[in-house]
């Protein structure tokens, strides 16, 4: 379809060179504009300059790309001139264009669109004569100069406290005239604005606003390419794992006008509710408006559908009369157009078989579609839409499973406000339920401060008049977002839903004073640092902190989870050390415990005393005495865990951390310990010093401890076996698995296996009964992986400890990597954090190799993973490929791992 020399693809009334399948080349927006043309949906004609031109721009620079694409762009404009019967640059009846960016993945609000391009001092007069509407012509020109001045020429506010300099001028002119709304300005006022804007540009930028339409066009094209590498685009890519190499396309399109009077409008709509997933066509529009007016939060938008409008009125506390008078729905105001829109929406949803987010403009009673894409949605909407589309027969089971991004399930598991605590709380203000969830935090007014505060461990709520792409980072660290202006499709709302973050938008009663750093609601004034709470599902703002509780999981979630079991190959276990954690894990569908860290039991209550006594003991007899005290407690712990897991496997790891972790390191605590245990402070200090290690990660830990002090292993093994026998008496047949940590050579494993097997024999003899159990090895040192075949001759299962394996293979410790890893990631030395997602090319090869070697000598070797990577969807996919039997992750990530495992199985 594509020749190497082709960079420009046209779409129009009866010719469309692109298609939806060409997203990589044309970007999402361009590909879908072309597809809409193919579907016979009315779209203003245009052409798309491909992402390859952007890549060439980054690599070879502007001049080289100009040579490459100039001819095709000229031909593209010619095509539009023919379609419209107008000429670009014609002063009497100008052809006006929009220039829109559009990357492969939709990046909302990331790159700026320029509207009404082609206007200048003469063309504006031509447009006024032609449309017989001077106000419209000057308003279009005013918008163009403003957008172009900002996006292409780079005229920005001086500081973050400053307002947009163009808006400052608009406010001045409005004040002079004594009017409130932009719509109150007449042609002469707008003309004055244009003059003032141009002077401002000249003064601040040192260049004149370009009057030549071609110069305007090329300037805009370059600006789009450059914007691919601007700060906010880079931040968005970083947050969403989008590679810089993709590039953006440029769409040049004929203008249609939503600001041509009261039979014109512009809006956005969703084929289903992006917040809840409800199958309800909904959206917002503004009469006599252009472009981003709807999302900019300048005027209160009206609802597209009648149902939506009525619901909105309830939330905004608007009476039915007032609603009908001032905020009627499109369905009531322009029923014909509404029907056409509904038809287009249905066509598109059926065609793409996914929820659509569409942009449209109505020009003097004619509907034009400007964009369609798969809409961003909250985690719960994702689940509901997938399951309902499955039910409606629009998609099959596999597709439904693939529609849900595993990590987004997190949001469904998020806490909600405790109903009791919430009832007692005072509602300060209402806004729109822009993105569900519950959040409590301290007020901050600037995005960068949100970052600083969050870094200091504070919970913050970012409060803004409205948000803009510059605020992305601050939004991503805030607990919740509150804006005073903007609708359900405002920047804050869209971005918050994308991040799965609680957001209340357009709380009109809230007045933000950035300079004073206050937010006032009526008489009450709230300062930076004051606590507030937000309910993003109800659109409510509360004073103070409100207690939260765990969310209840909806029916669709359960259905989705059931579906994962039908498709996944791997089992999902959980890392759990207590019966409570085990219960959470089982509720989330874990089918075993893949890692029980016995040392966690050592810290609880009175146990730490016995542990310390053991560490301080001078000889084996002393240690045995202390261990005897620990035995019943440890046995009790295991019994609790086994009971909770019924007949499922439970994998227990022997003591792993270095002993110094159990001793206090500061003097005050050492004194308390000395007093509690009746020993001298000197003795404790001495032991702490003896245990000091230069590199504890590679020190006296793991199986090395059990080899030095076999009596510890003996006590732990005895506790496991006795517990298993005890619960078996109650009819619970646990699949007991014991694993030896940090094995590097089979001799280490054997040394520990001897102790465990001997202990088993003793216990079984004492009790007169036996028990099946598995004895396995962790594979978490590179040598362990290299020697996997010889270890598998002795060990009955492997469990990869990928945290340690990563540290030791990469040669950097997880605790110290913070000093250089961020820089590494930024410079692409590592593509992602290897502690979050497994380093497939390095550590992953060790895993694959160890699996192969292990199974070569023991074909039925059970192999699993414990450690953070077990809950990371990308890593889970890798482990599925590597042929592992299960992954084990933290209880709250079990649903995520289940879904990821199902997706991996479907993909392979
Ligand atoms: P974004 O990627 O931020 O959504 P768009 O390129 O979609 O930016 O442009 C933003 C808005 O500008 C659109 O929603 C639409 O209202 C307006 N717009 C873009 N192109 C045109 C056009 N050809 N005619 C009229 N309005 C347009
Ligand atoms: Mg858009
Ligand atoms: Mg380990």
PDB file of N, CA, C and O and ligand atoms in Angstrom, residues 653 656 701 742 778 780 801 804, ligand 3:
ATOM      1  N   UNK A 653       9.644 -20.672  52.617  1.00  0.00           N
ATOM      2  CA  UNK A 653      11.085 -20.433  52.444  1.00  0.00           C
ATOM      3  C   UNK A 653      11.757 -20.397  53.806  1.00  0.00           C
ATOM      4  O   UNK A 653      11.263 -19.748  54.734  1.00  0.00           O
ATOM      5  N   UNK A 656      15.824 -16.202  55.604  1.00  0.00           N
ATOM      6  CA  UNK A 656      16.616 -15.646  54.508  1.00  0.00           C
ATOM      7  C   UNK A 656      17.499 -14.443  54.867  1.00  0.00           C
ATOM      8  O   UNK A 656      18.645 -14.384  54.439  1.00  0.00           O
ATOM      9  N   UNK A 701      23.650 -14.767  54.736  1.00  0.00           N
ATOM     10  CA  UNK A 701      22.198 -14.854  54.645  1.00  0.00           C
ATOM     11  C   UNK A 701      21.807 -16.074  53.818  1.00  0.00           C
ATOM     12  O   UNK A 701      22.666 -16.796  53.337  1.00  0.00           O
ATOM     13  N   UNK A 742      18.763 -18.875  48.141  1.00  0.00           N
ATOM     14  CA  UNK A 742      20.105 -18.407  47.768  1.00  0.00           C
ATOM     15  C   UNK A 742      21.105 -19.514  47.446  1.00  0.00           C
ATOM     16  O   UNK A 742      22.291 -19.383  47.722  1.00  0.00           O
ATOM     17  N   UNK A 778      15.438 -22.413  45.642  1.00  0.00           N
ATOM     18  CA  UNK A 778      15.254 -21.146  44.957  1.00  0.00           C
ATOM     19  C   UNK A 778      16.385 -21.013  43.968  1.00  0.00           C
ATOM     20  O   UNK A 778      17.494 -21.478  44.209  1.00  0.00           O
ATOM     21  N   UNK A 780      18.158 -18.021  42.501  1.00  0.00           N
ATOM     22  CA  UNK A 780      18.225 -16.565  42.618  1.00  0.00           C
ATOM     23  C   UNK A 780      19.655 -16.056  42.630  1.00  0.00           C
ATOM     24  O   UNK A 780      19.889 -14.873  42.826  1.00  0.00           O
ATOM     25  N   UNK A 801      13.795 -16.537  42.434  1.00  0.00           N
ATOM     26  CA  UNK A 801      13.724 -15.296  43.206  1.00  0.00           C
ATOM     27  C   UNK A 801      14.279 -14.212  42.316  1.00  0.00           C
ATOM     28  O   UNK A 801      15.464 -13.924  42.316  1.00  0.00           O
ATOM     29  N   UNK A 804      16.500 -11.044  43.721  1.00  0.00           N
ATOM     30  CA  UNK A 804      17.926 -11.272  43.944  1.00  0.00           C
ATOM     31  C   UNK A 804      18.636 -11.598  42.641  1.00  0.00           C
ATOM     32  O   UNK A 804      19.743 -11.133  42.391  1.00  0.00           O
TER      33      UNK A 804
HETATM   34 MG1  LIG B   3      15.948 -13.797  47.601  1.00  0.00          MG
END
